[in-house]
PDB file of C-alpha atoms in Angstrom:
ATOM      1  CA  LEU M   1      -0.172  -0.014  -0.239  1.00  0.00           C
ATOM      2  CA  ALA M   2       1.251   3.306  -0.936  1.00  0.00           C
ATOM      3  CA  LYS M   3       2.091   5.721   1.672  1.00  0.00           C
ATOM      4  CA  THR M   4       2.656   9.043  -0.847  1.00  0.00           C
ATOM      5  CA  THR M   5       2.079   9.051  -4.551  1.00  0.00           C
ATOM      6  CA  GLN M   6       3.995  12.002  -6.391  1.00  0.00           C
ATOM      7  CA  PRO M   7       5.295  12.671 -10.432  1.00  0.00           C
ATOM      8  CA  ILE M   8       7.708  10.419 -11.023  1.00  0.00           C
ATOM      9  CA  SER M   9       9.592  13.532 -12.808  1.00  0.00           C
ATOM     10  CA  MET M  10       9.501  17.250 -13.825  1.00  0.00           C
ATOM     11  CA  ASP M  11      11.820  19.477 -15.862  1.00  0.00           C
ATOM     12  CA  SER M  12      11.425  23.402 -15.460  1.00  0.00           C
ATOM     13  CA  TYR M  13      13.631  26.043 -16.847  1.00  0.00           C
ATOM     14  CA  GLU M  14      16.023  28.376 -14.763  1.00  0.00           C
ATOM     15  CA  GLY M  15      13.730  30.767 -13.071  1.00  0.00           C
ATOM     16  CA  GLN M  16      11.080  29.641 -13.151  1.00  0.00           C
ATOM     17  CA  GLU M  17       8.605  28.039  -9.437  1.00  0.00           C
ATOM     18  CA  VAL M  18       8.334  24.526  -9.634  1.00  0.00           C
ATOM     19  CA  ASN M  19       5.954  23.130  -7.350  1.00  0.00           C
ATOM     20  CA  ILE M  20       5.470  19.304  -7.120  1.00  0.00           C
ATOM     21  CA  THR M  21       2.322  17.759  -5.143  1.00  0.00           C
ATOM     22  CA  CYS M  22       2.317  14.745  -3.172  1.00  0.00           C
ATOM     23  CA  SER M  23      -0.857  12.598  -2.204  1.00  0.00           C
ATOM     24  CA  HIS M  24      -0.965  11.014   0.691  1.00  0.00           C
ATOM     25  CA  ASN M  25      -4.837   9.639   1.600  1.00  0.00           C
ATOM     26  CA  ASN M  26      -4.525   7.841   5.294  1.00  0.00           C
ATOM     27  CA  ILE M  27      -1.329  10.320   6.827  1.00  0.00           C
ATOM     28  CA  ALA M  28      -2.109   9.216  10.102  1.00  0.00           C
ATOM     29  CA  THR M  29      -3.335  12.633  12.545  1.00  0.00           C
ATOM     30  CA  ASN M  30       0.383  12.939  14.409  1.00  0.00           C
ATOM     31  CA  ASP M  31       2.096  12.529  11.401  1.00  0.00           C
ATOM     32  CA  TYR M  32       4.452  15.128   9.793  1.00  0.00           C
ATOM     33  CA  ILE M  33       4.563  15.415   5.760  1.00  0.00           C
ATOM     34  CA  THR M  34       8.954  15.523   5.480  1.00  0.00           C
ATOM     35  CA  TRP M  35      10.046  16.654   2.112  1.00  0.00           C
ATOM     36  CA  TYR M  36      13.614  15.559   1.208  1.00  0.00           C
ATOM     37  CA  GLN M  37      16.202  16.799  -1.739  1.00  0.00           C
ATOM     38  CA  GLN M  38      19.038  14.226  -3.232  1.00  0.00           C
ATOM     39  CA  PHE M  39      21.453  14.945  -5.670  1.00  0.00           C
ATOM     40  CA  PRO M  40      23.459  11.812  -7.043  1.00  0.00           C
ATOM     41  CA  SER M  41      25.848   9.989  -5.353  1.00  0.00           C
ATOM     42  CA  GLN M  42      24.581  11.723  -2.503  1.00  0.00           C
ATOM     43  CA  GLY M  43      22.774  10.865   0.292  1.00  0.00           C
ATOM     44  CA  PRO M  44      18.971  12.984   0.464  1.00  0.00           C
ATOM     45  CA  ARG M  45      19.157  15.830   2.329  1.00  0.00           C
ATOM     46  CA  PHE M  46      16.387  17.207   4.109  1.00  0.00           C
ATOM     47  CA  ILE M  47      14.618  20.452   3.534  1.00  0.00           C
ATOM     48  CA  ILE M  48      11.538  21.265   4.995  1.00  0.00           C
ATOM     49  CA  GLN M  49       8.619  20.105   7.062  1.00  0.00           C
ATOM     50  CA  GLY M  50       4.639  20.973   8.253  1.00  0.00           C
ATOM     51  CA  TYR M  51       1.760  19.510   9.548  1.00  0.00           C
ATOM     52  CA  LYS M  52      -0.803  21.762   8.123  1.00  0.00           C
ATOM     53  CA  THR M  53      -1.206  25.136   6.191  1.00  0.00           C
ATOM     54  CA  LYS M  54       1.933  26.206   4.928  1.00  0.00           C
ATOM     55  CA  VAL M  55       5.458  26.964   6.399  1.00  0.00           C
ATOM     56  CA  THR M  56       8.297  28.449   4.601  1.00  0.00           C
ATOM     57  CA  ASN M  57      12.378  28.304   5.030  1.00  0.00           C
ATOM     58  CA  GLU M  58      15.416  29.667   3.080  1.00  0.00           C
ATOM     59  CA  VAL M  59      15.144  26.669   0.241  1.00  0.00           C
ATOM     60  CA  ALA M  60      11.370  26.306  -0.100  1.00  0.00           C
ATOM     61  CA  SER M  61       7.873  26.422   0.719  1.00  0.00           C
ATOM     62  CA  LEU M  62       5.626  24.126   1.769  1.00  0.00           C
ATOM     63  CA  PHE M  63       1.759  23.455   1.258  1.00  0.00           C
ATOM     64  CA  ILE M  64      -0.517  21.416   3.447  1.00  0.00           C
ATOM     65  CA  PRO M  65      -4.371  21.391   3.304  1.00  0.00           C
ATOM     66  CA  ALA M  66      -6.575  21.210   5.906  1.00  0.00           C
ATOM     67  CA  ASP M  67      -7.328  17.416   5.863  1.00  0.00           C
ATOM     68  CA  ARG M  68      -4.015  16.874   4.478  1.00  0.00           C
ATOM     69  CA  LYS M  69      -4.202  14.706   2.595  1.00  0.00           C
ATOM     70  CA  SER M  70      -1.782  16.147   0.047  1.00  0.00           C
ATOM     71  CA  SER M  71       1.415  18.512   0.333  1.00  0.00           C
ATOM     72  CA  THR M  72       3.424  20.625  -2.310  1.00  0.00           C
ATOM     73  CA  LEU M  73       6.493  21.268  -1.873  1.00  0.00           C
ATOM     74  CA  SER M  74       7.272  25.635  -3.737  1.00  0.00           C
ATOM     75  CA  LEU M  75      10.811  25.667  -5.489  1.00  0.00           C
ATOM     76  CA  PRO M  76      11.333  29.773  -5.840  1.00  0.00           C
ATOM     77  CA  ARG M  77      13.041  30.863  -9.149  1.00  0.00           C
ATOM     78  CA  VAL M  78      14.599  26.907  -9.279  1.00  0.00           C
ATOM     79  CA  SER M  79      18.240  27.038 -10.908  1.00  0.00           C
ATOM     80  CA  LEU M  80      19.960  24.664 -12.836  1.00  0.00           C
ATOM     81  CA  SER M  81      21.345  23.212  -9.209  1.00  0.00           C
ATOM     82  CA  ASP M  82      18.171  22.209  -7.730  1.00  0.00           C
ATOM     83  CA  THR M  83      18.076  19.496 -10.324  1.00  0.00           C
ATOM     84  CA  ALA M  84      17.435  16.397  -8.106  1.00  0.00           C
ATOM     85  CA  VAL M  85      14.983  14.184  -6.876  1.00  0.00           C
ATOM     86  CA  TYR M  86      12.514  15.278  -3.858  1.00  0.00           C
ATOM     87  CA  TYR M  87      11.152  12.738  -1.384  1.00  0.00           C
ATOM     88  CA  CYS M  88       7.875  13.211  -0.206  1.00  0.00           C
ATOM     89  CA  LEU M  89       7.518  11.144   2.947  1.00  0.00           C
ATOM     90  CA  VAL M  90       4.995  10.761   5.950  1.00  0.00           C
ATOM     91  CA  GLY M  91       5.498   8.059   9.538  1.00  0.00           C
ATOM     92  CA  ASP M  92       5.951   4.471   8.802  1.00  0.00           C
ATOM     93  CA  GLU M  93       2.972   2.521  10.899  1.00  0.00           C
ATOM     94  CA  SER M  94       4.686  -0.637  10.512  1.00  0.00           C
ATOM     95  CA  SER M  95       6.859   0.828  13.242  1.00  0.00           C
ATOM     96  CA  GLY M  96       5.333   3.019  15.129  1.00  0.00           C
ATOM     97  CA  TYR M  97       5.838   5.725  13.266  1.00  0.00           C
ATOM     98  CA  SER M  98       9.277   5.735  14.193  1.00  0.00           C
ATOM     99  CA  THR M  99      11.244   5.366  10.491  1.00  0.00           C
ATOM    100  CA  LEU M 100      10.362   7.121   7.407  1.00  0.00           C
ATOM    101  CA  THR M 101       9.218   5.153   3.799  1.00  0.00           C
ATOM    102  CA  PHE M 102      11.229   6.713   1.331  1.00  0.00           C
ATOM    103  CA  GLY M 103       9.418   5.859  -2.054  1.00  0.00           C
ATOM    104  CA  LYS M 104      10.880   6.324  -5.539  1.00  0.00           C
ATOM    105  CA  GLY M 105      10.427  10.368  -5.121  1.00  0.00           C
ATOM    106  CA  THR M 106      10.213  13.341  -8.295  1.00  0.00           C
ATOM    107  CA  MET M 107      13.109  13.880 -10.593  1.00  0.00           C
ATOM    108  CA  LEU M 108      13.471  17.898 -11.279  1.00  0.00           C
ATOM    109  CA  LEU M 109      15.311  18.298 -13.844  1.00  0.00           C
ATOM    110  CA  VAL M 110      16.047  21.797 -14.209  1.00  0.00           C
ATOM    111  CA  SER M 111      17.001  23.453 -17.602  1.00  0.00           C
ATOM    112  CA  PRO M 112      18.898  26.638 -18.946  1.00  0.00           C
TER     113      PRO M 112
ATOM    114  CA  ILE L   1      31.642  18.996  11.065  1.00  0.00           C
ATOM    115  CA  ALA L   2      29.183  17.333  12.675  1.00  0.00           C
ATOM    116  CA  GLY L   3      27.841  14.134  10.978  1.00  0.00           C
ATOM    117  CA  ILE L   4      28.061  10.643   9.730  1.00  0.00           C
ATOM    118  CA  THR L   5      30.813   9.066   8.251  1.00  0.00           C
ATOM    119  CA  GLN L   6      30.843   5.728   6.255  1.00  0.00           C
ATOM    120  CA  ALA L   7      32.895   3.179   5.285  1.00  0.00           C
ATOM    121  CA  PRO L   8      34.358   2.205   2.884  1.00  0.00           C
ATOM    122  CA  THR L   9      33.622   4.576   0.102  1.00  0.00           C
ATOM    123  CA  SER L  10      32.302   2.189  -2.729  1.00  0.00           C
ATOM    124  CA  GLN L  11      33.504  -2.267  -2.074  1.00  0.00           C
ATOM    125  CA  ILE L  12      33.759  -4.694  -4.832  1.00  0.00           C
ATOM    126  CA  LEU L  13      33.157  -7.980  -3.204  1.00  0.00           C
ATOM    127  CA  ALA L  14      33.185 -11.470  -3.783  1.00  0.00           C
ATOM    128  CA  ALA L  15      29.912 -13.652  -3.653  1.00  0.00           C
ATOM    129  CA  GLY L  16      29.389 -15.374  -0.669  1.00  0.00           C
ATOM    130  CA  ARG L  17      32.182 -13.446   1.571  1.00  0.00           C
ATOM    131  CA  ARG L  18      31.164 -11.939   4.717  1.00  0.00           C
ATOM    132  CA  MET L  19      31.433  -7.741   4.654  1.00  0.00           C
ATOM    133  CA  THR L  20      30.642  -5.078   7.414  1.00  0.00           C
ATOM    134  CA  LEU L  21      29.964  -1.463   6.290  1.00  0.00           C
ATOM    135  CA  ARG L  22      30.406   1.181   9.281  1.00  0.00           C
ATOM    136  CA  CYS L  23      28.221   4.033  10.209  1.00  0.00           C
ATOM    137  CA  THR L  24      29.415   6.551  12.587  1.00  0.00           C
ATOM    138  CA  GLN L  25      27.702   9.543  13.726  1.00  0.00           C
ATOM    139  CA  ASP L  26      29.167  12.485  16.129  1.00  0.00           C
ATOM    140  CA  MET L  27      26.052  13.597  16.912  1.00  0.00           C
ATOM    141  CA  ARG L  28      24.535  11.823  19.864  1.00  0.00           C
ATOM    142  CA  HIS L  29      21.665  11.193  17.744  1.00  0.00           C
ATOM    143  CA  ASN L  30      19.482   8.540  19.152  1.00  0.00           C
ATOM    144  CA  ALA L  31      17.973   6.600  16.930  1.00  0.00           C
ATOM    145  CA  MET L  32      20.368   5.391  13.239  1.00  0.00           C
ATOM    146  CA  TYR L  33      19.261   3.432  10.036  1.00  0.00           C
ATOM    147  CA  TRP L  34      20.398   1.504   6.892  1.00  0.00           C
ATOM    148  CA  TYR L  35      18.622   1.944   3.276  1.00  0.00           C
ATOM    149  CA  ARG L  36      19.417   0.281   0.197  1.00  0.00           C
ATOM    150  CA  GLN L  37      19.300   2.556  -2.704  1.00  0.00           C
ATOM    151  CA  ASP L  38      18.642   0.779  -6.622  1.00  0.00           C
ATOM    152  CA  LEU L  39      17.828   2.253  -9.536  1.00  0.00           C
ATOM    153  CA  GLY L  40      14.145   2.052  -9.793  1.00  0.00           C
ATOM    154  CA  LEU L  41      13.128   1.180  -6.463  1.00  0.00           C
ATOM    155  CA  GLY L  42      14.115   4.149  -4.342  1.00  0.00           C
ATOM    156  CA  LEU L  43      15.172   4.421  -0.422  1.00  0.00           C
ATOM    157  CA  ARG L  44      14.639   0.851   1.169  1.00  0.00           C
ATOM    158  CA  LEU L  45      14.482   1.121   4.792  1.00  0.00           C
ATOM    159  CA  ILE L  46      17.120  -2.446   5.887  1.00  0.00           C
ATOM    160  CA  HIS L  47      17.249  -1.820   9.464  1.00  0.00           C
ATOM    161  CA  TYR L  48      16.790   1.183  12.333  1.00  0.00           C
ATOM    162  CA  SER L  49      17.726   1.126  16.090  1.00  0.00           C
ATOM    163  CA  ASN L  50      15.503   3.005  18.331  1.00  0.00           C
ATOM    164  CA  THR L  51      18.182   3.355  20.467  1.00  0.00           C
ATOM    165  CA  ALA L  52      21.397   1.605  21.862  1.00  0.00           C
ATOM    166  CA  GLY L  53      21.027  -1.544  22.548  1.00  0.00           C
ATOM    167  CA  THR L  54      17.255  -2.234  20.314  1.00  0.00           C
ATOM    168  CA  THR L  55      17.812  -2.885  16.375  1.00  0.00           C
ATOM    169  CA  GLY L  56      14.383  -3.216  14.453  1.00  0.00           C
ATOM    170  CA  LYS L  57      13.899  -4.829  10.988  1.00  0.00           C
ATOM    171  CA  GLY L  58      12.479  -2.707   8.174  1.00  0.00           C
ATOM    172  CA  GLU L  59      11.188  -3.003   4.860  1.00  0.00           C
ATOM    173  CA  VAL L  60      14.011  -5.482   3.428  1.00  0.00           C
ATOM    174  CA  PRO L  61      16.111  -7.229   6.576  1.00  0.00           C
ATOM    175  CA  ASP L  62      17.126 -10.521   5.194  1.00  0.00           C
ATOM    176  CA  GLY L  63      21.339 -11.061   4.411  1.00  0.00           C
ATOM    177  CA  TYR L  64      21.485  -8.091   6.400  1.00  0.00           C
ATOM    178  CA  SER L  65      22.231  -7.491  10.280  1.00  0.00           C
ATOM    179  CA  VAL L  66      22.651  -4.570  12.506  1.00  0.00           C
ATOM    180  CA  SER L  67      23.953  -3.754  16.457  1.00  0.00           C
ATOM    181  CA  ARG L  68      24.244  -1.070  18.430  1.00  0.00           C
ATOM    182  CA  ALA L  69      26.567  -1.348  20.973  1.00  0.00           C
ATOM    183  CA  ASN L  70      26.552   2.457  21.330  1.00  0.00           C
ATOM    184  CA  THR L  71      25.869   5.367  20.073  1.00  0.00           C
ATOM    185  CA  ASP L  72      27.979   6.308  17.745  1.00  0.00           C
ATOM    186  CA  ASP L  73      27.483   2.895  16.140  1.00  0.00           C
ATOM    187  CA  PHE L  74      25.896   0.653  13.755  1.00  0.00           C
ATOM    188  CA  PRO L  75      27.580  -1.466  11.346  1.00  0.00           C
ATOM    189  CA  LEU L  76      25.621  -3.647   9.037  1.00  0.00           C
ATOM    190  CA  THR L  77      26.330  -7.217   8.211  1.00  0.00           C
ATOM    191  CA  LEU L  78      26.225  -9.240   5.263  1.00  0.00           C
ATOM    192  CA  ALA L  79      26.961 -12.269   6.200  1.00  0.00           C
ATOM    193  CA  SER L  80      27.594 -14.196   2.854  1.00  0.00           C
ATOM    194  CA  ALA L  81      26.793 -11.429  -0.174  1.00  0.00           C
ATOM    195  CA  VAL L  82      25.192 -12.589  -3.077  1.00  0.00           C
ATOM    196  CA  PRO L  83      24.643 -10.593  -6.448  1.00  0.00           C
ATOM    197  CA  SER L  84      20.906  -9.142  -5.634  1.00  0.00           C
ATOM    198  CA  GLN L  85      23.001  -6.759  -2.607  1.00  0.00           C
ATOM    199  CA  THR L  86      25.535  -4.997  -4.869  1.00  0.00           C
ATOM    200  CA  SER L  87      23.502  -1.355  -3.962  1.00  0.00           C
ATOM    201  CA  VAL L  88      24.909   2.293  -2.670  1.00  0.00           C
ATOM    202  CA  TYR L  89      23.872   1.615   1.335  1.00  0.00           C
ATOM    203  CA  PHE L  90      23.236   5.168   3.205  1.00  0.00           C
ATOM    204  CA  CYS L  91      22.985   4.914   6.532  1.00  0.00           C
ATOM    205  CA  ALA L  92      21.109   7.650   8.259  1.00  0.00           C
ATOM    206  CA  SER L  93      19.935   8.996  12.175  1.00  0.00           C
ATOM    207  CA  SER L  94      17.867  11.320  13.996  1.00  0.00           C
ATOM    208  CA  ASP L  95      17.836  12.689  17.309  1.00  0.00           C
ATOM    209  CA  SER L  96      14.631  11.577  18.177  1.00  0.00           C
ATOM    210  CA  PRO L  97      12.772   8.245  16.295  1.00  0.00           C
ATOM    211  CA  GLY L  98       8.980   9.659  16.289  1.00  0.00           C
ATOM    212  CA  THR L  99       7.661  10.846  12.783  1.00  0.00           C
ATOM    213  CA  GLY L 100      11.559  11.439  11.443  1.00  0.00           C
ATOM    214  CA  GLY L 101      12.978  13.297  14.305  1.00  0.00           C
ATOM    215  CA  THR L 102      12.594  15.941  15.798  1.00  0.00           C
ATOM    216  CA  PHE L 103      10.718  18.478  13.919  1.00  0.00           C
ATOM    217  CA  GLY L 104      12.113  20.634  11.736  1.00  0.00           C
ATOM    218  CA  PHE L 105      15.585  18.466  11.110  1.00  0.00           C
ATOM    219  CA  GLY L 106      14.595  15.455   9.964  1.00  0.00           C
ATOM    220  CA  TYR L 107      16.765  12.783   9.114  1.00  0.00           C
ATOM    221  CA  THR L 108      21.201  13.271   8.208  1.00  0.00           C
ATOM    222  CA  PHE L 109      22.419  10.886   6.072  1.00  0.00           C
ATOM    223  CA  GLY L 110      25.837  10.020   5.005  1.00  0.00           C
ATOM    224  CA  SER L 111      27.859   9.997   1.823  1.00  0.00           C
ATOM    225  CA  GLY L 112      26.576   6.431   1.317  1.00  0.00           C
ATOM    226  CA  THR L 113      28.482   3.097   0.954  1.00  0.00           C
ATOM    227  CA  ARG L 114      27.862   1.557  -2.958  1.00  0.00           C
ATOM    228  CA  LEU L 115      28.653  -2.265  -2.776  1.00  0.00           C
ATOM    229  CA  THR L 116      29.442  -5.058  -6.056  1.00  0.00           C
ATOM    230  CA  VAL L 117      28.914  -8.560  -5.089  1.00  0.00           C
ATOM    231  CA  VAL L 118      30.552 -10.462  -7.898  1.00  0.00           C
TER     232      VAL L 118
END
């Protein structure tokens, strides 16, 4: 049973805003939504986390509607260096929500 | 710089041999994790440890074992390597096992070990 669903890939151009939407229909009441970024040959890097409404940091914004069944990662004015795989995660019920299950992520390709 | 150190960076291993991948963190995080990453399959959890002295099985634990004798170290052992264990292995840690770590910090990952079993 997939915990999260997100697009396999997305294309964009430098300077554009990119929005990646993730669905998590079965998210637990007390669970957070977390996004990671992974560059080739590197481990994933935590970028943003939220519970509801909107969260913003120096890297991205995260929008979460009231029902929390989806979330949208927003990257403002992307550059070539934002080309990476982006993972949306919620807790893993099988471990009592003490671990995270990574899906296949969204491959974002930013072109000049 | 605080973080996670994995060793070796890469290894070619003959099938049937025993191998231990090392993972050390200097952040005094309570929880540690081992993931493997394969093309087209994303990252899959092998084993985890919520605190020193305890371990748990993840999604793909068969053929692997772990131990957590202290807070800093979380070695992953392949008792008898097989070609299907060819993968990139990532170790991670978090200060709290609950819902992916203390809010706003998440997991810290190492740089990975690329293992080829031939």
